[in-house]
PDB file of C-alpha atoms in Angstrom:
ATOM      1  CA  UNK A   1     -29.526 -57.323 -43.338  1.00 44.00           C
ATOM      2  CA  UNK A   2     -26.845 -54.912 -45.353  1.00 44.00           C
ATOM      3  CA  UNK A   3     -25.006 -56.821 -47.697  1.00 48.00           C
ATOM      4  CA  UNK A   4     -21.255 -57.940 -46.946  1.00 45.00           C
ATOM      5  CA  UNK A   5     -19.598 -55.060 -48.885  1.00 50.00           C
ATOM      6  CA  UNK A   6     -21.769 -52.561 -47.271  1.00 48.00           C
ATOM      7  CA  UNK A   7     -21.493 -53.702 -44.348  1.00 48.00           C
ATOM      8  CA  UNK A   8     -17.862 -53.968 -44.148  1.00 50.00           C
ATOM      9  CA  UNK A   9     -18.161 -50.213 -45.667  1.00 51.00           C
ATOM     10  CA  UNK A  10     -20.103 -49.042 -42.780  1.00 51.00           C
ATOM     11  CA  UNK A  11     -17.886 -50.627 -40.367  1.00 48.00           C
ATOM     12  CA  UNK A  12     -14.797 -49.111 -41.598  1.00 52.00           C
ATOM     13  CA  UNK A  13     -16.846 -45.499 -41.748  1.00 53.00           C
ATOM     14  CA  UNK A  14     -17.471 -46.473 -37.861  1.00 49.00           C
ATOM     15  CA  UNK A  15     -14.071 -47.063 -36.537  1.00 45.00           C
ATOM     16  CA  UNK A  16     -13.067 -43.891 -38.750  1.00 53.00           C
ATOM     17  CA  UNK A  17     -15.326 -41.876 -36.977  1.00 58.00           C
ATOM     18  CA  UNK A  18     -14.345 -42.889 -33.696  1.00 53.00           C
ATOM     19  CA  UNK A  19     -10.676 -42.619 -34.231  1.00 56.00           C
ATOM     20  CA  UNK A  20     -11.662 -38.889 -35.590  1.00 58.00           C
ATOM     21  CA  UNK A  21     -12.873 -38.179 -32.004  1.00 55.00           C
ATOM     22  CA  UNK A  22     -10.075 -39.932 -30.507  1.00 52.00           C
ATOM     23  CA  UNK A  23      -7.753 -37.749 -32.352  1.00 59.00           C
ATOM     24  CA  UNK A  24     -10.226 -34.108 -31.656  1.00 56.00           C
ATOM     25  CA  UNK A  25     -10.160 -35.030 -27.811  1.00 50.00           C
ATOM     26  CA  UNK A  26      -6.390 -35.771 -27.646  1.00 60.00           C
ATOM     27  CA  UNK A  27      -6.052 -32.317 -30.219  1.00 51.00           C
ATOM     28  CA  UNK A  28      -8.452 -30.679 -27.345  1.00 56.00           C
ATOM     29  CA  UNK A  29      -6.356 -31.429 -24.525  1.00 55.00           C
ATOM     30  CA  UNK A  30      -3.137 -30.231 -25.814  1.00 49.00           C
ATOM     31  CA  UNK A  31      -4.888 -27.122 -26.232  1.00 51.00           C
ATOM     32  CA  UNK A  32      -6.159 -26.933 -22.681  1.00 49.00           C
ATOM     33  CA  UNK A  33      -2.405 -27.778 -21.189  1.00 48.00           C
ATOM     34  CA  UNK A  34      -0.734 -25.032 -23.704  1.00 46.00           C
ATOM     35  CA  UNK A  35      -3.129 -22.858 -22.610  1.00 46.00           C
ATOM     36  CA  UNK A  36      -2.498 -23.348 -18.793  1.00 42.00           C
ATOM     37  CA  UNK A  37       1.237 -23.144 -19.473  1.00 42.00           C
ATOM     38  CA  UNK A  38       0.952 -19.844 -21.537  1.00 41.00           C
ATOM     39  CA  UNK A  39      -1.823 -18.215 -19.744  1.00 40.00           C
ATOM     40  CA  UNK A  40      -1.717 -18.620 -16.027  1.00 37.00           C
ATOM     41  CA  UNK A  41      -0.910 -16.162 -13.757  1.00 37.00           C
ATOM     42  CA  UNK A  42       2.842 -14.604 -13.221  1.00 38.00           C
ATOM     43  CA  UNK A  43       3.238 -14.567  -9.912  1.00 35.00           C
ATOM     44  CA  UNK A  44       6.529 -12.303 -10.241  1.00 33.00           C
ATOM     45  CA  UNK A  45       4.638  -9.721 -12.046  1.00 35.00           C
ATOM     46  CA  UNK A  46       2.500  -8.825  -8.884  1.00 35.00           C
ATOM     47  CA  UNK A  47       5.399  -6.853  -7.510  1.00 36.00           C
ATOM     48  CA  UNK A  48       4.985  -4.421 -10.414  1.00 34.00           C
ATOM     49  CA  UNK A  49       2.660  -1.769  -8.964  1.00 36.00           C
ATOM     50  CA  UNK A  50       0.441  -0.605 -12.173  1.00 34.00           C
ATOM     51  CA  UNK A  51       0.346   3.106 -10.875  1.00 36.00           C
ATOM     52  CA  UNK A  52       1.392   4.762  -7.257  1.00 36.00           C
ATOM     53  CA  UNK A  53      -1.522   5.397  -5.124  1.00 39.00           C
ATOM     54  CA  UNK A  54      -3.360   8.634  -5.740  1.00 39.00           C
ATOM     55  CA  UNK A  55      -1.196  11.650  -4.433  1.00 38.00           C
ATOM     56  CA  UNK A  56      -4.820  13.062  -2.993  1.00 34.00           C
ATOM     57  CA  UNK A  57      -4.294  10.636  -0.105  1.00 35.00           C
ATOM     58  CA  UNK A  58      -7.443   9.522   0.192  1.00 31.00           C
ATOM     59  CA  UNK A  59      -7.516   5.752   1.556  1.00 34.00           C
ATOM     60  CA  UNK A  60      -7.500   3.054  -1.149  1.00 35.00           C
ATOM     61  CA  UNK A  61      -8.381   0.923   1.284  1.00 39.00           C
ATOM     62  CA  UNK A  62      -8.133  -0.437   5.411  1.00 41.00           C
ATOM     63  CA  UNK A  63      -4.835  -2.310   4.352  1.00 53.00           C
ATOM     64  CA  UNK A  64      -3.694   0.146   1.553  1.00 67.00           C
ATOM     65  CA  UNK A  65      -3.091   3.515   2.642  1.00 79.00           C
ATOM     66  CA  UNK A  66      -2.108   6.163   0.488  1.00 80.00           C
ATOM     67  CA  UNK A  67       0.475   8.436   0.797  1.00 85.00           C
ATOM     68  CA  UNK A  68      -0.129  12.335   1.808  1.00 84.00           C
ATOM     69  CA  UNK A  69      -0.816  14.587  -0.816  1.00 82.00           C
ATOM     70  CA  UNK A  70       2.435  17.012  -1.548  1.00 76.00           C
ATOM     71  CA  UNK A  71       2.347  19.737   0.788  1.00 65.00           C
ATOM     72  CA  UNK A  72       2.885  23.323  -1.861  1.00 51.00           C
ATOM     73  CA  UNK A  73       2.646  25.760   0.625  1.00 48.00           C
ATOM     74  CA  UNK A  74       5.339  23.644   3.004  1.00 45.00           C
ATOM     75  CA  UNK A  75       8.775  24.938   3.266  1.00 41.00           C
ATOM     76  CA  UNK A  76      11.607  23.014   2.654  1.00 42.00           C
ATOM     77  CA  UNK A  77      13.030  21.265   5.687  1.00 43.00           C
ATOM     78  CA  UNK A  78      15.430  18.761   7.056  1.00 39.00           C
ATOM     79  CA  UNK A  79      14.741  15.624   8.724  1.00 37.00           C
ATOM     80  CA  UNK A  80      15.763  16.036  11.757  1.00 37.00           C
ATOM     81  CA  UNK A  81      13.660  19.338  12.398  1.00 38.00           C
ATOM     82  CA  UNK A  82      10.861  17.115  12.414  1.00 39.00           C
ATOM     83  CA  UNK A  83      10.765  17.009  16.236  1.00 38.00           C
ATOM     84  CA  UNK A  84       8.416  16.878  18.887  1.00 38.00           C
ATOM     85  CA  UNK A  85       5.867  19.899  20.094  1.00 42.00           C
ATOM     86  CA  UNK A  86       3.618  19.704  22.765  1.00 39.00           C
ATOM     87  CA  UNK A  87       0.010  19.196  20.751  1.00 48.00           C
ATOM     88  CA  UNK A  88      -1.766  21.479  22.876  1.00 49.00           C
ATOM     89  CA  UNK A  89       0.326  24.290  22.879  1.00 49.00           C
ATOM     90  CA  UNK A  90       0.744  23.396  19.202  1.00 67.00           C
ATOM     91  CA  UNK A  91      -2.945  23.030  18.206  1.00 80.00           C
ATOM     92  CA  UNK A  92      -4.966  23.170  20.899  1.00 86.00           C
ATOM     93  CA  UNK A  93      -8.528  22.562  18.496  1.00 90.00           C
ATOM     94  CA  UNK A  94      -6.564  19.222  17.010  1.00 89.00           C
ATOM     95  CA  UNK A  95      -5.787  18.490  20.649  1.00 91.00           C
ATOM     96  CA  UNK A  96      -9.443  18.321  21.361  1.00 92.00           C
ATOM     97  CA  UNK A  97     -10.219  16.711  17.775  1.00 94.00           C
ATOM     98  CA  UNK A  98      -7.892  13.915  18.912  1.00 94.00           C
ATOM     99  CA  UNK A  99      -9.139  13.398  22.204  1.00 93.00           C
ATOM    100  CA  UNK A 100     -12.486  13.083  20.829  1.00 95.00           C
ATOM    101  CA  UNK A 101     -11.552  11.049  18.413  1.00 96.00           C
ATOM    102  CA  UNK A 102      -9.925   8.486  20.318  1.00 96.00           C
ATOM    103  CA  UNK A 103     -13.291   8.490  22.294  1.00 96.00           C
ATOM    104  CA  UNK A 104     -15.183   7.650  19.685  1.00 97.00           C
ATOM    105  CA  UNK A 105     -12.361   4.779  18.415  1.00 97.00           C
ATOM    106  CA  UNK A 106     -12.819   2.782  21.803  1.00 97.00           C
ATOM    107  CA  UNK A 107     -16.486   3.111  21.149  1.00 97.00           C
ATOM    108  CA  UNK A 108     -16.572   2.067  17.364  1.00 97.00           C
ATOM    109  CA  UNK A 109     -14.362  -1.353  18.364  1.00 97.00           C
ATOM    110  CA  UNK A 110     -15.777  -1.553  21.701  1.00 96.00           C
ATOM    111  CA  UNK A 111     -12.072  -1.541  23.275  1.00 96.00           C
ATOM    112  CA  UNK A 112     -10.429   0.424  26.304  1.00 96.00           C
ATOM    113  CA  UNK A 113      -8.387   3.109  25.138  1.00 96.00           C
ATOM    114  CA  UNK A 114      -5.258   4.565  26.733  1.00 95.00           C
ATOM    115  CA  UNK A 115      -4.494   7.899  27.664  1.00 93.00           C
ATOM    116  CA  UNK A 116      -3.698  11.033  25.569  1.00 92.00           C
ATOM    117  CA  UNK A 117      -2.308  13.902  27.536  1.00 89.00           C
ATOM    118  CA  UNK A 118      -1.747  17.575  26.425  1.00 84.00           C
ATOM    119  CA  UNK A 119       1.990  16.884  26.350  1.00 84.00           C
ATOM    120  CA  UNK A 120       0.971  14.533  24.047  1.00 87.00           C
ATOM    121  CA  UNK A 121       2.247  14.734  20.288  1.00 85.00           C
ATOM    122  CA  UNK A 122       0.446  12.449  17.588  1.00 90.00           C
ATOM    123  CA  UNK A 123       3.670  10.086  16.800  1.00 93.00           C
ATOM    124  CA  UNK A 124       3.828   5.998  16.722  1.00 95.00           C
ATOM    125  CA  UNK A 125       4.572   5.969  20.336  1.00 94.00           C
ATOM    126  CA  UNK A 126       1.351   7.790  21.187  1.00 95.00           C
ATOM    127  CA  UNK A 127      -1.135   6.701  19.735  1.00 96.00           C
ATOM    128  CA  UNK A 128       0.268   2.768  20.200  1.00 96.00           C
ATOM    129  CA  UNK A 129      -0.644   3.931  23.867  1.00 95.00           C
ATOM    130  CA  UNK A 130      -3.462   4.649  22.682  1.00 96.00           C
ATOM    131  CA  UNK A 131      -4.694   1.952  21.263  1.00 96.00           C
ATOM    132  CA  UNK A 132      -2.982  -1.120  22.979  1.00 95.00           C
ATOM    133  CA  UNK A 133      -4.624  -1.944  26.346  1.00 96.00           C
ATOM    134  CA  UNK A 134      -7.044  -4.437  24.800  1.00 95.00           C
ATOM    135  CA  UNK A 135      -4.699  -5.058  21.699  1.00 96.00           C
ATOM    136  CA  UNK A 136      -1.504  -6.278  23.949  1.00 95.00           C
ATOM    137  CA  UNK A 137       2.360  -5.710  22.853  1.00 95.00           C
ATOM    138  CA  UNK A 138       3.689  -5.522  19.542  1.00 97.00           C
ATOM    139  CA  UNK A 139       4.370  -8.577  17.796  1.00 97.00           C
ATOM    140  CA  UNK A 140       6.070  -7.105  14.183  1.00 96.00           C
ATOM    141  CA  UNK A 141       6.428  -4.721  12.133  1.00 95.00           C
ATOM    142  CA  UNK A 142       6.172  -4.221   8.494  1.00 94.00           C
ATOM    143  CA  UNK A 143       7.025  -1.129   6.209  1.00 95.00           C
ATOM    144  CA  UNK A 144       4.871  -1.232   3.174  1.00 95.00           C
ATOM    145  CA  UNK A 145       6.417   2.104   1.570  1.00 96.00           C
ATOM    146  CA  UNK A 146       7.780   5.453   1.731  1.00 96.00           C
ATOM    147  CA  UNK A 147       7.807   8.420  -0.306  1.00 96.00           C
ATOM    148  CA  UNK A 148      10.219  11.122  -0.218  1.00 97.00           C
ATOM    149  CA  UNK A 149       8.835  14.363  -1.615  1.00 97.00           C
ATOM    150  CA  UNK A 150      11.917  17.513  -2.664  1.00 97.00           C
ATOM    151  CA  UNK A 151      11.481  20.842  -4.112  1.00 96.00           C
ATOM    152  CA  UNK A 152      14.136  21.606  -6.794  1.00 96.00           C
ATOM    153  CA  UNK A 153      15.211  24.645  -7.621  1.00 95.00           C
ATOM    154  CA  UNK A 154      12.693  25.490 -10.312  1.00 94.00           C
ATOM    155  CA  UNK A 155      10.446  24.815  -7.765  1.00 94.00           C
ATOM    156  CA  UNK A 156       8.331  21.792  -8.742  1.00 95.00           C
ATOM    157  CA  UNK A 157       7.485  18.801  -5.963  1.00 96.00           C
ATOM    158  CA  UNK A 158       8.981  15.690  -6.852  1.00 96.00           C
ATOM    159  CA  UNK A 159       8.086  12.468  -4.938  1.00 97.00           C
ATOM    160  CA  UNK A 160      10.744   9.247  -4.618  1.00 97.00           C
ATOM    161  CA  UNK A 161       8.324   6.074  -4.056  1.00 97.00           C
ATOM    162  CA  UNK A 162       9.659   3.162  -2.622  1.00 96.00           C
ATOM    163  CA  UNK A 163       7.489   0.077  -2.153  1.00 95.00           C
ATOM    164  CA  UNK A 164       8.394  -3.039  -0.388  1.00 94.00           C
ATOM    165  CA  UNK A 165       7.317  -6.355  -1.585  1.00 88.00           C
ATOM    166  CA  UNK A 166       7.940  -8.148   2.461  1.00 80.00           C
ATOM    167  CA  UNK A 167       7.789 -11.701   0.501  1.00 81.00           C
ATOM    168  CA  UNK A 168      11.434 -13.475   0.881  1.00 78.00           C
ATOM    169  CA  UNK A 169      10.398 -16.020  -1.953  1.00 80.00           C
ATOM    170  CA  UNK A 170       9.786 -12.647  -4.329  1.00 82.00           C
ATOM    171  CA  UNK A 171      13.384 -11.498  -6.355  1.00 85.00           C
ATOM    172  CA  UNK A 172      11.932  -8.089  -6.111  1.00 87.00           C
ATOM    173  CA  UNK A 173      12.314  -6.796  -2.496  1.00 92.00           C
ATOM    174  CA  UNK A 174      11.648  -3.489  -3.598  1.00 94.00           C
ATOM    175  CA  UNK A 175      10.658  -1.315  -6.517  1.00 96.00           C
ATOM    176  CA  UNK A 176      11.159   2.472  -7.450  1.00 97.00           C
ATOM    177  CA  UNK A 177       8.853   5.049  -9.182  1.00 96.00           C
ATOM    178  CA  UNK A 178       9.421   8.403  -9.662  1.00 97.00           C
ATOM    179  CA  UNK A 179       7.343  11.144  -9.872  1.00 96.00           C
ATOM    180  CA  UNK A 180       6.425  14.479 -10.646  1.00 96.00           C
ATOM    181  CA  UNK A 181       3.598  16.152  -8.443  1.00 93.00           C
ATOM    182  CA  UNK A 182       1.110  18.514 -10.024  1.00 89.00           C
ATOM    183  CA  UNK A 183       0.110  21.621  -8.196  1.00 81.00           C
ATOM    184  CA  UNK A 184      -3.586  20.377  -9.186  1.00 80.00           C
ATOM    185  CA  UNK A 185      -2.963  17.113  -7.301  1.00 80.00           C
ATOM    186  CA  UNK A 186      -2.214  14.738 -10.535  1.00 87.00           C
ATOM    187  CA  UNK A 187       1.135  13.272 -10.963  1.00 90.00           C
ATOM    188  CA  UNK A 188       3.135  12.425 -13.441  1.00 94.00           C
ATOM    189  CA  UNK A 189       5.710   9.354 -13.817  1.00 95.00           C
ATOM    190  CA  UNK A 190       8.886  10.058 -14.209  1.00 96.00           C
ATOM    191  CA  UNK A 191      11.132   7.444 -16.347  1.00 95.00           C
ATOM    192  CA  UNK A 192      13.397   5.247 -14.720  1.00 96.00           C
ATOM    193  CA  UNK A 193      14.907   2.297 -16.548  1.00 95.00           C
ATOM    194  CA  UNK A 194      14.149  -1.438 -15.356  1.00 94.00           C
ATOM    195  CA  UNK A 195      17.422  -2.051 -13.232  1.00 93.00           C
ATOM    196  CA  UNK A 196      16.461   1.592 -11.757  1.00 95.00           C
ATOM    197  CA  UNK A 197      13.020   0.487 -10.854  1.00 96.00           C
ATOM    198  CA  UNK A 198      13.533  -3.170  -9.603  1.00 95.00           C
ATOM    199  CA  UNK A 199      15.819  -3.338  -6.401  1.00 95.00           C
ATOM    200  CA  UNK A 200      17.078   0.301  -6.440  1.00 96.00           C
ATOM    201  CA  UNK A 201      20.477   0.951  -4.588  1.00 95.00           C
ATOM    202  CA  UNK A 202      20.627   3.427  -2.187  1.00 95.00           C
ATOM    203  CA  UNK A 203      23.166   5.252  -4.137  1.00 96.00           C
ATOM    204  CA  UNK A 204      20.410   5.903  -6.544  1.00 96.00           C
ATOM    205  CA  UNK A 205      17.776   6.648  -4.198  1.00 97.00           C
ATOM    206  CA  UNK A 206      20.388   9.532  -2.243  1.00 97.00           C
ATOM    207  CA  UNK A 207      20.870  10.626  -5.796  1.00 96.00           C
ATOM    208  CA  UNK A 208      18.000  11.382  -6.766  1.00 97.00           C
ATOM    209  CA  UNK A 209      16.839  12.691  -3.253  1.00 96.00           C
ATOM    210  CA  UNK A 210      20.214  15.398  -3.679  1.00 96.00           C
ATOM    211  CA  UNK A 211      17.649  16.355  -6.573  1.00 94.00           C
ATOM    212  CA  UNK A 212      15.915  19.398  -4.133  1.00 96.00           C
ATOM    213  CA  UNK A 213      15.601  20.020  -0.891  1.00 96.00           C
ATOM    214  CA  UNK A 214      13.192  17.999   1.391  1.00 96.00           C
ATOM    215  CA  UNK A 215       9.749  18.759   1.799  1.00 95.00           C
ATOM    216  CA  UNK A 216       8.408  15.686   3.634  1.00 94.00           C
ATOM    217  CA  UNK A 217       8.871  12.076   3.979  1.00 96.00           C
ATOM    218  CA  UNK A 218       6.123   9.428   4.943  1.00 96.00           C
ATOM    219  CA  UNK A 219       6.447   5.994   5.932  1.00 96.00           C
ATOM    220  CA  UNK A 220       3.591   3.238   5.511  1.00 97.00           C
ATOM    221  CA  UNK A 221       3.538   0.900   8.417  1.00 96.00           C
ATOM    222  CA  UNK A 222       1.625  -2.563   9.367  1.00 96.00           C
ATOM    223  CA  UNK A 223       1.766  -3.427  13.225  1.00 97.00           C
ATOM    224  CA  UNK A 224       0.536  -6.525  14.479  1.00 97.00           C
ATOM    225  CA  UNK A 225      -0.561  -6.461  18.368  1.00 97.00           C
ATOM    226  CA  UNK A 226      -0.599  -9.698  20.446  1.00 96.00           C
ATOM    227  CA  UNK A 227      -4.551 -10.502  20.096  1.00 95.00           C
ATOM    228  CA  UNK A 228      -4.274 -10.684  16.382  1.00 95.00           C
ATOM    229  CA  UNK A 229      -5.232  -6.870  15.902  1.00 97.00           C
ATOM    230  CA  UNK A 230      -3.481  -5.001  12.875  1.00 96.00           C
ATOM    231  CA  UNK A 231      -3.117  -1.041  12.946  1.00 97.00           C
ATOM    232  CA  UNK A 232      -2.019   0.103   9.525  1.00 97.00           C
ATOM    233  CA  UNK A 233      -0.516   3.590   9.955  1.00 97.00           C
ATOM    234  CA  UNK A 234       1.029   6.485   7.682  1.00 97.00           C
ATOM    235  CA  UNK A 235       3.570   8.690   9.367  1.00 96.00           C
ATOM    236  CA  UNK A 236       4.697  12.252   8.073  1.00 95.00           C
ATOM    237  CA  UNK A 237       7.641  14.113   9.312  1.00 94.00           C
ATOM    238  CA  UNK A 238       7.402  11.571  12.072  1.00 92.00           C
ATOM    239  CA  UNK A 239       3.646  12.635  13.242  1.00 93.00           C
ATOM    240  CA  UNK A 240       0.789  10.226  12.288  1.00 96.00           C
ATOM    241  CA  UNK A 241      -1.122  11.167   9.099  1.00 96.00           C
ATOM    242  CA  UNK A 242      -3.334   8.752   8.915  1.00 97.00           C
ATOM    243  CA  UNK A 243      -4.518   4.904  10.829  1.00 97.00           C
ATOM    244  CA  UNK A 244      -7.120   2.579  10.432  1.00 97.00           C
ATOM    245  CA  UNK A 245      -7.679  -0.121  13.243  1.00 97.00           C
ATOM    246  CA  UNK A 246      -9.755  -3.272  12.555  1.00 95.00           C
ATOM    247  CA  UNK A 247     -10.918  -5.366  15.404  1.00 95.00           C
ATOM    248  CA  UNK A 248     -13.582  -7.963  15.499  1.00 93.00           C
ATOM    249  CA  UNK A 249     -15.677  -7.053  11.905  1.00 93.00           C
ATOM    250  CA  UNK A 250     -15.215  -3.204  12.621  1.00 96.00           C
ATOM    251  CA  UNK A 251     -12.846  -0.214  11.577  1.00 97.00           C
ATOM    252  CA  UNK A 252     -11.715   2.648  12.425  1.00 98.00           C
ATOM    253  CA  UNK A 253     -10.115   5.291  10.376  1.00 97.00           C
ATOM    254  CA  UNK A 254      -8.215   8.742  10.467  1.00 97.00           C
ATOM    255  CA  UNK A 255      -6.786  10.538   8.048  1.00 96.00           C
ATOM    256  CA  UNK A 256      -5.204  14.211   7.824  1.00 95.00           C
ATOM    257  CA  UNK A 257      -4.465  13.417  11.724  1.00 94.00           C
ATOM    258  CA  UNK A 258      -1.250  15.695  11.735  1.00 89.00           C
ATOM    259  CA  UNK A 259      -3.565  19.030  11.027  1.00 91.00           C
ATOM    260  CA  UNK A 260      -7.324  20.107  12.590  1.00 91.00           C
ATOM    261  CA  UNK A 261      -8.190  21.593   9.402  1.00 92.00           C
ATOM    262  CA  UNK A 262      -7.912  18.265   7.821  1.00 94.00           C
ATOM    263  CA  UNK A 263      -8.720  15.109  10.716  1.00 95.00           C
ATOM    264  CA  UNK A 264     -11.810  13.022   9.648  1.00 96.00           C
ATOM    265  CA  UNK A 265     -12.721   9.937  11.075  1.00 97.00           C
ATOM    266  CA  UNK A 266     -14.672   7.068  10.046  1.00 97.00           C
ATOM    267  CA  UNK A 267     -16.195   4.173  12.211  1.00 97.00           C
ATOM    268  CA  UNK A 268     -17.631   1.104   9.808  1.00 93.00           C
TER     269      UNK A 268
END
């Protein structure tokens, strides 16, 4: 048996120790909490895109489709000459592509498929046609972005990128980047300050589309059909570009739709 001094030493050596780890744990939490507080994710800065999908327009993915790549040889035209011609007289080889390919859609997803006549043009209204006996009506429709591309006078391709957040609890509804299109295929951003970027007016957006004369201007889409079914489609100068159709663990995907020398389709 310790002696009462050492004893009473060793006790007091005890109860410091213990209030040491009382005071490490309490330390250790406060670290944990300030480190939740500082570090957890910003949910606001998700409506920042890091970088505009790749002007090559090759699909980032079944819902994140890419805009066209900037059309050089393209002359510059207006919107409204856009219009409709009859695909077979057009085309007649995409004609057949399409037909084909439409074929080969109802087989990939095991659905009926609607008709596609030679009068035909590859728009919205066609191919929804197309693809919506098995898939019912059209419940909504989203825009996910749109790009505006203008040749200025010194002749360089310029794209206006608008993309749309679709969340009414985000304070960014939309944001703006700018760009400058390589003959190569890169791109290069264009500055814009913040209060250009976040929410742009349309002022600014006619502005800088008054820039050069328009070359094209695509639209990203997201249609949901009555059986649950969504078609993801990117429209240029009104035609489809490209569409990717998912139904019951399969896809389906087009792109360079609006041209036989560039249509390729992918059931996975």
């Amino acid at each position: 048996m310790l002696p009462v001094d050492e004893s009473g030493e060793q006790a007091d050596s005890y109860w410091m120790s213990k209030k040491n780890a009382v005071i490490l744990v309490i330390v250790a939490a406060v670290i944990l909490i300030l480190s939740y507080c500082f570090l957890k994710p910003n949910h606001s800065a998700d409506v920042f895109p890091a970088d505009m999908p790749p002007a090559e327009g090759v699909p980032a993915g079944d819902t994140n489709p890419t805009p066209p790549p900037a059309d050089n040889e393209t002359s510059p035209v207006q919107a409204d000459e856009a219009g409709f011609l009859p695909t077979k007289m057009e085309d007649p080889e995409r004609f057949a592509m399409l037909q084909k390919s439409f074929k080969d859609l109802g087989a990939c997803l095991a659905v009926q498929t609607g008709p596609f006549g030679q009068n035909d043009d590859i728009n919205f209204e066609s191919l929804n046609t197309v693809v919506a006996p098995d898939l019912g009506e059209v419940v909504t429709q989203q825009e996910k972005w749109s790009t505006t591309d203008i040749k200025t006078n010194a002749g360089e391709i310029r794209r206006i990128f608008i993309e749309n957040t679709n969340d009414p609890d985000m304070p960014v509804a939309r944001v703006l980047k700018y760009y400058s299109l390589i003959p190569t295929g890169g791109q290069k951003e264009l500055p814009l300050a913040r209060e250009q970027s976040l929410n742009p007016s349309d002022t600014l957006i006619a502005s800088l589309e008054s820039d050069g004369q328009l070359v094209s201007k695509s639209i990203a889409r997201t249609v949901l059909y009555q059986n649950g079914d969504d078609l993801n489609v990117v429209e240029r100068n009104g035609k489809i570009y490209s569409f990717t159709l998912s139904h019951e663990g399969k896809t389906f995907n087009c792109t360079g739709v609006d041209s036989s020398k560039t249509l390729k389709c992918v059931c996975k």
